[in-house]
Coordinates of C-alpha atoms in Angstrom, one line a residue:
X49 CA 45.1 -12.6 -35.2
X50 CA 45.8 -9.2 -33.8
X51 CA 49.1 -10.0 -33.0
X52 CA 50.5 -11.5 -36.2
X53 CA 49.0 -8.3 -38.0
X54 CA 50.6 -6.1 -35.9
X55 CA 54.2 -8.1 -35.8
X56 CA 53.9 -7.9 -40.1
X57 CA 53.2 -4.1 -39.8
X58 CA 55.8 -3.6 -37.2
X59 CA 58.1 -5.6 -39.8
X60 CA 57.7 -3.6 -42.6
X61 CA 57.5 -0.3 -40.4
X62 CA 61.3 -1.6 -39.4
X63 CA 62.4 -1.9 -42.7
X64 CA 60.8 1.1 -44.0
X65 CA 62.6 3.2 -41.1
X66 CA 66.0 1.5 -41.6
X67 CA 66.1 2.6 -45.6
X68 CA 64.7 6.1 -44.7
X69 CA 66.7 7.2 -41.6
X70 CA 69.4 4.7 -41.6
X71 CA 69.5 4.0 -37.5
X72 CA 66.7 1.5 -36.5
X73 CA 67.0 2.8 -33.2
X74 CA 65.6 6.5 -33.9
X75 CA 62.7 8.3 -32.4
X76 CA 60.8 7.5 -35.6
X77 CA 61.4 3.8 -34.4
X78 CA 60.4 4.6 -30.8
X79 CA 56.9 6.3 -32.1
X80 CA 55.8 3.4 -34.2
X81 CA 56.7 0.7 -31.4
X82 CA 54.6 2.6 -28.9
X83 CA 52.0 3.2 -31.3
X84 CA 52.0 -0.7 -32.5
X85 CA 52.2 -1.9 -28.7
X86 CA 49.1 -0.1 -28.1
X87 CA 47.4 -1.4 -30.8
X88 CA 48.4 -5.0 -29.5
X89 CA 47.6 -4.2 -26.3
X90 CA 43.9 -2.1 -26.4
X91 CA 42.4 -3.2 -30.1
X92 CA 39.3 -2.3 -28.5
X93 CA 39.8 0.8 -27.2
X94 CA 41.7 2.7 -30.8
X95 CA 38.7 4.7 -31.9
X96 CA 38.2 6.0 -28.2
X97 CA 41.8 6.9 -27.8
X98 CA 41.4 8.6 -31.5
X99 CA 38.6 10.5 -30.8
X100 CA 40.1 11.5 -27.4
X101 CA 43.6 12.7 -29.3
X102 CA 42.0 14.2 -32.0
X103 CA 39.8 16.6 -29.8
X104 CA 40.8 20.2 -29.4
X105 CA 42.9 20.9 -26.6
X106 CA 43.4 17.0 -25.7
X107 CA 46.4 16.8 -23.2
X108 CA 49.0 13.9 -24.3
X109 CA 48.5 10.7 -22.3
X110 CA 51.4 8.2 -21.2
X111 CA 51.2 4.8 -22.3
X112 CA 51.6 4.2 -18.5
X113 CA 48.5 5.8 -17.8
X114 CA 46.7 3.8 -20.3
X115 CA 48.0 0.6 -19.4
X116 CA 47.0 0.8 -15.6
X117 CA 43.6 2.4 -17.0
X118 CA 43.2 -0.8 -18.4
X119 CA 43.8 -3.0 -15.7
X120 CA 40.6 -0.5 -13.8
X121 CA 37.0 -2.0 -13.8
X122 CA 34.2 0.3 -13.9
X123 CA 31.9 0.2 -11.3
X124 CA 28.5 1.8 -11.4
X125 CA 26.6 3.0 -8.5
X126 CA 23.0 3.5 -8.4
X127 CA 21.9 6.0 -5.6
X128 CA 19.1 4.4 -3.6
X129 CA 16.1 7.1 -3.4
X130 CA 12.9 5.4 -2.8
X131 CA 13.6 2.4 -1.0
X132 CA 15.1 3.5 1.9
X133 CA 12.6 1.9 4.2
X134 CA 13.0 4.4 6.9
X135 CA 10.6 4.1 10.0
X136 CA 10.9 4.8 13.4
X137 CA 9.3 1.0 14.3
X138 CA 11.4 -1.8 13.1
X139 CA 8.3 -3.7 12.4
X140 CA 7.3 -1.2 10.2
X141 CA 10.6 -0.6 8.2
X142 CA 10.5 -4.7 7.8
X143 CA 7.0 -4.3 6.2
X144 CA 7.6 -1.7 3.9
X145 CA 11.2 -4.0 2.7
X146 CA 8.7 -6.7 2.7
X147 CA 6.1 -5.5 0.1
X148 CA 8.7 -4.3 -1.8
X149 CA 10.4 -7.5 -2.3
X150 CA 7.3 -9.5 -2.8
X151 CA 5.8 -6.8 -5.5
X152 CA 9.0 -7.1 -7.4
X153 CA 9.1 -11.2 -7.1
X154 CA 5.8 -11.1 -8.4
X155 CA 5.8 -9.1 -11.2
X156 CA 8.4 -11.6 -12.4
X157 CA 5.8 -14.6 -11.8
X158 CA 3.5 -14.9 -14.8
X159 CA -0.6 -14.2 -13.9
X160 CA -2.1 -17.5 -13.9
X161 CA -5.0 -18.2 -15.9
X162 CA -7.3 -19.3 -12.7
X163 CA -6.8 -19.8 -9.0
X164 CA -6.1 -23.3 -7.8
X165 CA -7.1 -24.6 -4.0
X166 CA -3.5 -24.5 -3.5
X167 CA -3.2 -20.7 -3.9
X168 CA -5.4 -20.3 -0.9
X169 CA -3.0 -21.8 1.5
X170 CA 0.5 -21.2 -0.1
X171 CA 3.0 -18.5 0.9
X172 CA 6.1 -17.2 0.4
X173 CA 8.7 -16.6 3.2
X174 CA 12.1 -14.8 3.5
X175 CA 14.8 -14.8 6.5
X176 CA 17.6 -12.5 6.4
X177 CA 20.6 -12.9 8.8
X178 CA 23.5 -10.8 9.7
X179 CA 21.7 -8.0 7.4
X180 CA 24.4 -5.0 6.9
X181 CA 23.1 -3.2 4.0
X182 CA 20.6 0.1 5.4
X183 CA 21.4 -1.1 8.6
X184 CA 20.1 2.4 10.0
X185 CA 16.7 1.3 9.3
X186 CA 16.3 -2.5 9.0
X187 CA 17.0 -4.6 11.8
X188 CA 20.0 -7.3 11.9
X189 CA 17.8 -10.1 11.1
X190 CA 14.4 -10.5 10.6
X191 CA 11.5 -12.5 8.8
X192 CA 8.7 -11.6 6.6
X193 CA 6.1 -14.1 5.4
X194 CA 3.5 -13.3 2.5
X195 CA 0.4 -15.4 3.0
X196 CA -1.4 -16.6 -0.6
X197 CA 0.2 -13.9 -2.8
X198 CA -1.5 -15.0 -6.1
X199 CA -4.7 -14.9 -4.4
X200 CA -4.3 -11.3 -2.9
X201 CA -2.7 -10.4 -6.2
X202 CA -5.8 -11.3 -8.2
X203 CA -8.3 -9.3 -5.8
X204 CA -6.1 -6.4 -6.0
X205 CA -7.0 -6.4 -9.6
X206 CA -10.3 -7.3 -9.1
X207 CA -10.3 -3.9 -7.1
X208 CA -8.7 -1.9 -9.6
X209 CA -5.4 -1.4 -7.6
X210 CA -2.6 -2.2 -9.7
X211 CA 0.6 -3.5 -7.8
X212 CA 2.9 -0.3 -8.6
X213 CA 0.1 1.8 -7.0
X214 CA 0.1 -0.5 -4.0
X215 CA 4.0 -0.4 -3.5
X216 CA 4.2 2.8 -3.5
X217 CA 1.8 3.7 -1.1
X218 CA 3.4 1.3 1.6
X219 CA 6.8 1.5 0.5
X220 CA 7.6 5.0 -0.3
X221 CA 7.1 6.5 3.3
X222 CA 6.2 5.2 6.6
X223 CA 2.8 4.4 7.3
X224 CA 1.1 6.4 10.0
X225 CA -0.1 5.0 13.5
X226 CA -3.6 6.0 14.3
X227 CA -3.2 7.1 18.4
X228 CA -6.9 7.6 18.4
X229 CA -8.0 3.9 17.4
X230 CA -9.6 1.6 20.0
X231 CA -7.7 -1.4 18.5
X232 CA -5.5 -3.5 20.8
X233 CA -2.4 -3.7 18.4
X234 CA -1.4 -1.7 15.6
X235 CA -4.0 0.3 13.5
X236 CA -2.2 2.2 10.4
X237 CA -2.7 4.0 7.4
X238 CA -0.6 4.1 4.5
X239 CA 1.2 7.6 4.1
X240 CA -1.3 8.7 1.3
X241 CA -4.2 7.7 3.5
X242 CA -5.6 4.9 0.8
X243 CA -4.9 1.7 2.7
X244 CA -5.2 0.7 6.1
X245 CA -2.9 -1.7 8.0
X246 CA -4.5 -3.8 10.6
X247 CA -2.8 -5.9 13.3
X248 CA -4.7 -9.2 13.7
X249 CA -3.9 -12.3 16.0
X250 CA -2.7 -16.0 14.7
X251 CA -6.2 -17.2 15.3
X252 CA -7.6 -14.3 13.0
X253 CA -4.9 -15.2 10.3
X254 CA -6.3 -19.1 10.4
X255 CA -10.1 -17.6 10.4
X256 CA -8.6 -15.5 7.1
X257 CA -7.6 -18.9 5.7
X258 CA -11.0 -20.2 5.9
X259 CA -12.6 -17.1 4.7
X260 CA -10.6 -16.0 2.0
X261 CA -11.7 -18.7 -0.8
X262 CA -15.0 -18.1 -0.5
X263 CA -14.7 -14.4 -0.3
X264 CA -12.5 -14.6 -3.5
X265 CA -15.2 -16.2 -5.2
X266 CA -18.0 -14.1 -3.9
X267 CA -16.1 -10.8 -5.2
X268 CA -15.8 -12.9 -8.7
X269 CA -19.5 -12.9 -8.4
X270 CA -20.6 -9.7 -7.7
X271 CA -17.8 -8.0 -9.7
X272 CA -16.3 -6.2 -6.9
X273 CA -19.3 -4.3 -6.4
X274 CA -19.9 -4.7 -2.0
X275 CA -20.0 -3.0 1.2
X276 CA -17.3 -5.9 2.5
X277 CA -13.9 -5.1 3.4
X278 CA -11.3 -4.8 0.5
X279 CA -8.9 -7.5 1.8
X280 CA -5.6 -7.0 -0.2
X281 CA -3.2 -8.6 1.2
X282 CA -1.8 -10.4 4.6
X283 CA 1.7 -10.5 6.4
X284 CA 3.7 -11.9 9.2
X285 CA 6.7 -9.5 10.2
X286 CA 9.0 -11.2 12.6
X287 CA 11.7 -8.8 14.6
X288 CA 13.7 -10.1 17.8
X289 CA 11.6 -13.4 17.7
X290 CA 8.6 -11.7 17.7
X291 CA 5.3 -12.1 15.5
X292 CA 3.3 -9.3 13.7
X293 CA 0.6 -10.2 11.4
X294 CA -0.7 -7.7 9.5
X295 CA -3.7 -7.5 7.4
X296 CA -3.8 -4.7 4.4
X297 CA -7.4 -3.1 3.3
X298 CA -8.8 -0.4 1.6
X299 CA -9.1 2.4 3.3
X300 CA -13.1 2.8 3.6
X301 CA -12.7 6.8 4.3
X302 CA -11.4 9.6 1.5
X303 CA -7.8 10.3 1.1
X304 CA -9.0 13.6 0.5
X305 CA -12.0 14.8 2.0
X306 CA -11.8 15.1 5.6
X307 CA -14.2 12.8 8.2
X308 CA -15.9 14.9 10.4
X309 CA -18.0 12.5 12.3
X310 CA -18.1 8.6 12.2
X311 CA -20.2 6.0 13.8
X312 CA -20.0 2.0 14.3
X313 CA -23.1 0.7 14.0
X314 CA -24.4 -3.0 15.0
X315 CA -28.5 -2.1 15.1
X316 CA -28.3 -2.5 18.8
X317 CA -28.6 0.1 21.4
X318 CA -27.9 -1.8 24.2
X319 CA -24.5 -0.9 25.8
X320 CA -23.7 0.9 22.8
X321 CA -22.8 4.5 23.4
X322 CA -19.5 6.3 22.9
X323 CA -17.8 6.7 26.5
X324 CA -16.7 10.1 27.4
X325 CA -13.2 9.1 27.1
X326 CA -13.8 8.3 23.3
X327 CA -16.0 11.4 22.7
X328 CA -13.3 13.6 23.6
X329 CA -11.0 12.3 21.0
X330 CA -10.8 14.8 17.9
X331 CA -12.9 11.8 15.8
X332 CA -14.7 9.9 18.3
X333 CA -16.5 6.8 17.2
X334 CA -20.2 7.2 18.0
X335 CA -22.4 4.2 18.6
X336 CA -25.9 3.3 18.0
X337 CA -26.9 5.2 21.2
X338 CA -25.1 8.5 20.1
X339 CA -26.9 8.0 16.6
X340 CA -30.2 7.9 17.7
X341 CA -29.8 10.7 20.5
X342 CA -28.1 12.8 17.5
X343 CA -31.1 12.3 15.7
X344 CA -28.6 11.8 12.8
X345 CA -29.6 10.3 9.5
X346 CA -28.6 9.7 5.9
X347 CA -29.8 11.7 3.0
X348 CA -29.1 10.0 -0.4
X349 CA -31.6 9.5 -3.3
X350 CA -34.1 7.3 -3.8
X351 CA -31.9 5.0 -6.5
X352 CA -28.5 5.8 -4.3
X353 CA -30.6 3.9 -1.1
X354 CA -32.1 1.2 -3.7
X355 CA -28.4 0.6 -4.6
X356 CA -27.0 0.7 -1.1
X357 CA -29.8 -2.2 -0.1
X358 CA -29.2 -4.1 -2.7
X359 CA -25.2 -4.3 -2.0
X360 CA -26.0 -4.6 1.6
X361 CA -28.8 -7.5 1.4
X362 CA -26.4 -9.6 -0.7
X363 CA -23.3 -9.1 1.5
X364 CA -25.2 -10.4 4.2
X365 CA -26.9 -13.2 2.5
X366 CA -22.8 -14.3 2.2
X367 CA -22.1 -13.4 5.6
X368 CA -24.8 -15.8 7.2
X369 CA -23.6 -18.4 4.7
X370 CA -20.5 -18.2 6.5
X371 CA -21.9 -18.2 9.9
X372 CA -20.2 -14.6 10.3
X373 CA -21.7 -12.4 13.1
X374 CA -21.0 -9.0 15.2
X375 CA -19.9 -7.0 12.1
X376 CA -20.3 -3.1 12.0
X377 CA -21.6 -0.5 9.9
X378 CA -18.9 2.3 9.6
X379 CA -20.4 5.8 8.8
X380 CA -18.1 8.5 8.0
X381 CA -19.4 11.9 7.5
X382 CA -17.9 14.5 5.4
X383 CA -19.4 18.2 5.9
X384 CA -18.9 20.3 2.7
X385 CA -19.7 23.5 4.2
X386 CA -17.9 22.9 7.4
X387 CA -14.8 22.0 5.2
X388 CA -14.8 24.9 3.2
X389 CA -15.4 27.2 6.4
X390 CA -12.3 25.8 7.6
X391 CA -10.2 26.4 4.2
X392 CA -11.4 29.8 4.6
X393 CA -10.0 30.2 7.9
X394 CA -6.7 29.0 7.0
X395 CA -6.7 30.7 3.8
X396 CA -7.1 33.8 6.1
X397 CA -4.7 33.3 9.0
X398 CA -1.9 32.8 6.4
X399 CA 0.0 30.8 8.5
X400 CA 1.4 27.5 7.1
X401 CA 0.1 24.5 9.2
X402 CA 3.0 21.9 9.2
X403 CA 1.5 18.6 9.4
X404 CA 3.4 16.1 11.6
X405 CA 3.2 12.1 11.4
X406 CA -0.3 12.3 13.0
X407 CA -1.2 16.0 12.8
X408 CA -4.2 17.4 11.5
X409 CA -5.6 16.7 8.5
X410 CA -6.6 19.4 5.9
X411 CA -10.4 20.1 4.8
X412 CA -9.1 19.1 1.2
X413 CA -5.9 17.2 1.2
X414 CA -4.2 16.4 -2.5
X415 CA -2.4 13.3 -3.6
X416 CA 1.1 12.6 -2.9
X417 CA 2.9 14.0 -6.0
X418 CA 4.5 11.3 -8.2
X419 CA 1.9 8.7 -7.5
X420 CA 0.9 7.0 -10.9
X421 CA -2.5 5.0 -11.8
X422 CA -5.3 5.1 -9.3
X423 CA -3.9 7.9 -7.5
X424 CA -4.0 10.8 -9.8
X425 CA -7.5 12.1 -10.8
X426 CA -8.3 13.0 -14.0
X427 CA -9.4 16.8 -13.5
X428 CA -9.0 19.0 -10.4
X429 CA -12.1 18.2 -7.7
X430 CA -13.6 21.2 -5.9
X431 CA -15.5 21.1 -2.5
X432 CA -17.5 17.8 -2.0
X433 CA -16.0 16.1 -5.0
X434 CA -14.3 12.6 -5.1
X435 CA -13.0 10.2 -7.8
X436 CA -15.4 7.3 -7.2
X437 CA -12.6 4.7 -8.2
X438 CA -10.5 5.8 -5.5
X439 CA -13.1 6.6 -3.1
X440 CA -15.3 3.8 -3.8
X441 CA -17.4 3.7 -0.5
X442 CA -18.1 7.5 -0.9
X443 CA -21.7 8.6 -2.0
X444 CA -23.2 11.8 -2.4
X445 CA -26.2 13.4 -0.4
X446 CA -29.1 14.0 -2.1
X447 CA -30.3 17.4 -3.7
X448 CA -32.5 19.2 -1.3
X449 CA -30.8 17.7 1.8
X450 CA -30.8 20.0 4.7
X451 CA -26.7 20.0 4.5
X452 CA -24.5 19.1 1.6
X453 CA -22.3 16.0 3.1
X454 CA -20.3 13.0 1.7
X455 CA -21.2 9.7 3.2
X456 CA -18.6 6.8 3.5
X457 CA -20.3 3.4 4.3
X458 CA -18.8 -0.2 4.7
X459 CA -19.1 -3.2 6.6
X460 CA -16.0 -4.0 9.4
X461 CA -15.4 -7.1 11.4
X462 CA -16.3 -9.3 9.1
X463 CA -14.4 -12.4 10.8
X464 CA -16.2 -13.2 13.9
X465 CA -17.7 -16.7 13.3
X466 CA -20.1 -17.7 15.5
X467 CA -18.6 -20.6 17.5
X468 CA -18.8 -22.2 20.7
X469 CA -17.2 -18.7 22.4
X470 CA -20.1 -16.5 21.0
X471 CA -22.8 -19.2 21.8
X472 CA -21.6 -19.0 25.7
X473 CA -21.7 -15.3 25.6
X474 CA -25.4 -15.1 24.1
X475 CA -26.4 -17.7 26.9
X476 CA -24.9 -15.5 29.5
X477 CA -26.1 -12.3 28.2
X478 CA -29.9 -13.9 27.7
X479 CA -29.3 -15.0 31.2
X480 CA -28.5 -11.4 32.5
X481 CA -30.6 -9.3 30.3
X482 CA -33.4 -11.8 30.1
X483 CA -34.5 -14.2 27.1
X484 CA -36.6 -11.0 25.0
X485 CA -33.9 -8.6 25.6
X486 CA -32.0 -6.9 22.5
X487 CA -28.7 -8.4 22.6
X488 CA -25.6 -7.6 20.7
X489 CA -24.4 -11.4 20.8
X490 CA -27.2 -13.6 18.9
X491 CA -27.1 -16.0 16.0
X492 CA -26.0 -15.2 12.5
X493 CA -29.8 -15.2 11.1
X494 CA -31.0 -13.3 13.6
X495 CA -27.9 -10.5 13.6
X496 CA -28.7 -10.5 9.9
X497 CA -32.3 -9.6 10.4
X498 CA -31.5 -7.2 13.2
X499 CA -29.0 -5.3 10.9
X500 CA -30.9 -5.2 7.9
X501 CA -33.8 -3.7 9.8
X502 CA -31.7 -1.1 11.4
X503 CA -30.2 -0.2 8.3
X504 CA -33.2 0.5 6.3
X505 CA -34.0 3.2 9.1
X506 CA -30.9 5.2 8.8
X507 CA -32.1 6.9 5.8
X508 CA -34.2 9.9 5.8

């Protein structure tokens, strides 16, 4: 249709040109031919060309240049700003890549109305071979597997953590290694200090599969109000044919308030004292005997104590039903006055300390810029203040307490079942210590009773 109209226009132009100029091959005919040919070849670019030619100072464009431009396909390149996945450890790089890939995929999947039994057994996995893009940061071959993605997405929602925030926390910058940790494998903290990533064994993965369905039902029942760990995801990362299993949880300590003292309490003082090697660390993990020797107490109001005991009793009943034992109470203490002194010392010195990958945490750190959702506080926070929607394990000390403190309390190591191995360990210790001795390894009911009794005595 365009060719027919152009040809008829050309014929009329030729007739008028011949009548006016008397010679069909003159300059005017060349201009008409050039215009008509351009219209035939570039009907969709006429408006653009007229605009360019009518602009002041617009240079003349040869026909050959237009023809060459027509054959060139314009490409759009988007610079990668965030998803670089740069980490010194290839396992961490693959973890960052996998989390980003998983969350992006989940965003395309409708949220199910209700979870089915298969959702607690499902998994998604991807295998990448001969990977060339971003090869400076990612290995050439790797595998990434996510366990129970729909179940964990539902748990994150119930714990008030949006997937976008979760993705930013784990994928924007590399997690930080906990060099002082006692764990055999990796123990990591997300760069914004809101999440903890713990390396677990393949046996613990199986235990988590057994535990997860009942755990999810319990979280639904208690509306997320619990001292139990908030499990958010579980992954397997395979690099160079070696599997690494990772469990992601919410950090029980604050992302903003520095923890000055830490205790891991089981309710038994037998062989429960931190070693000398542990005590010389920047943040040693003290134990039951240290708690007693330091005459440490927790100063909270009667109302807060009642809430804590209610949560603890409910959580322990659940753990007993699951035949879980050997769990601990993780207690972190933030000294408000000490933090204020440290901040004043830093201000008076005038020297800005550069914080390395595992460097010292300032007394009052701030959330990384640009993180939306639960990481943004609605108002500035002063000394000893915290956002209860972020620091869900935090409790203020009571009015009239000897010291202004903030306590962080939660239950850890909740995947140990009372199986044959634990029964054998209990029998061996009973023979060694005597039947009436206080033994750490006991059956779940006895462990729960001892734990409750001890917990009720830590308060002033």
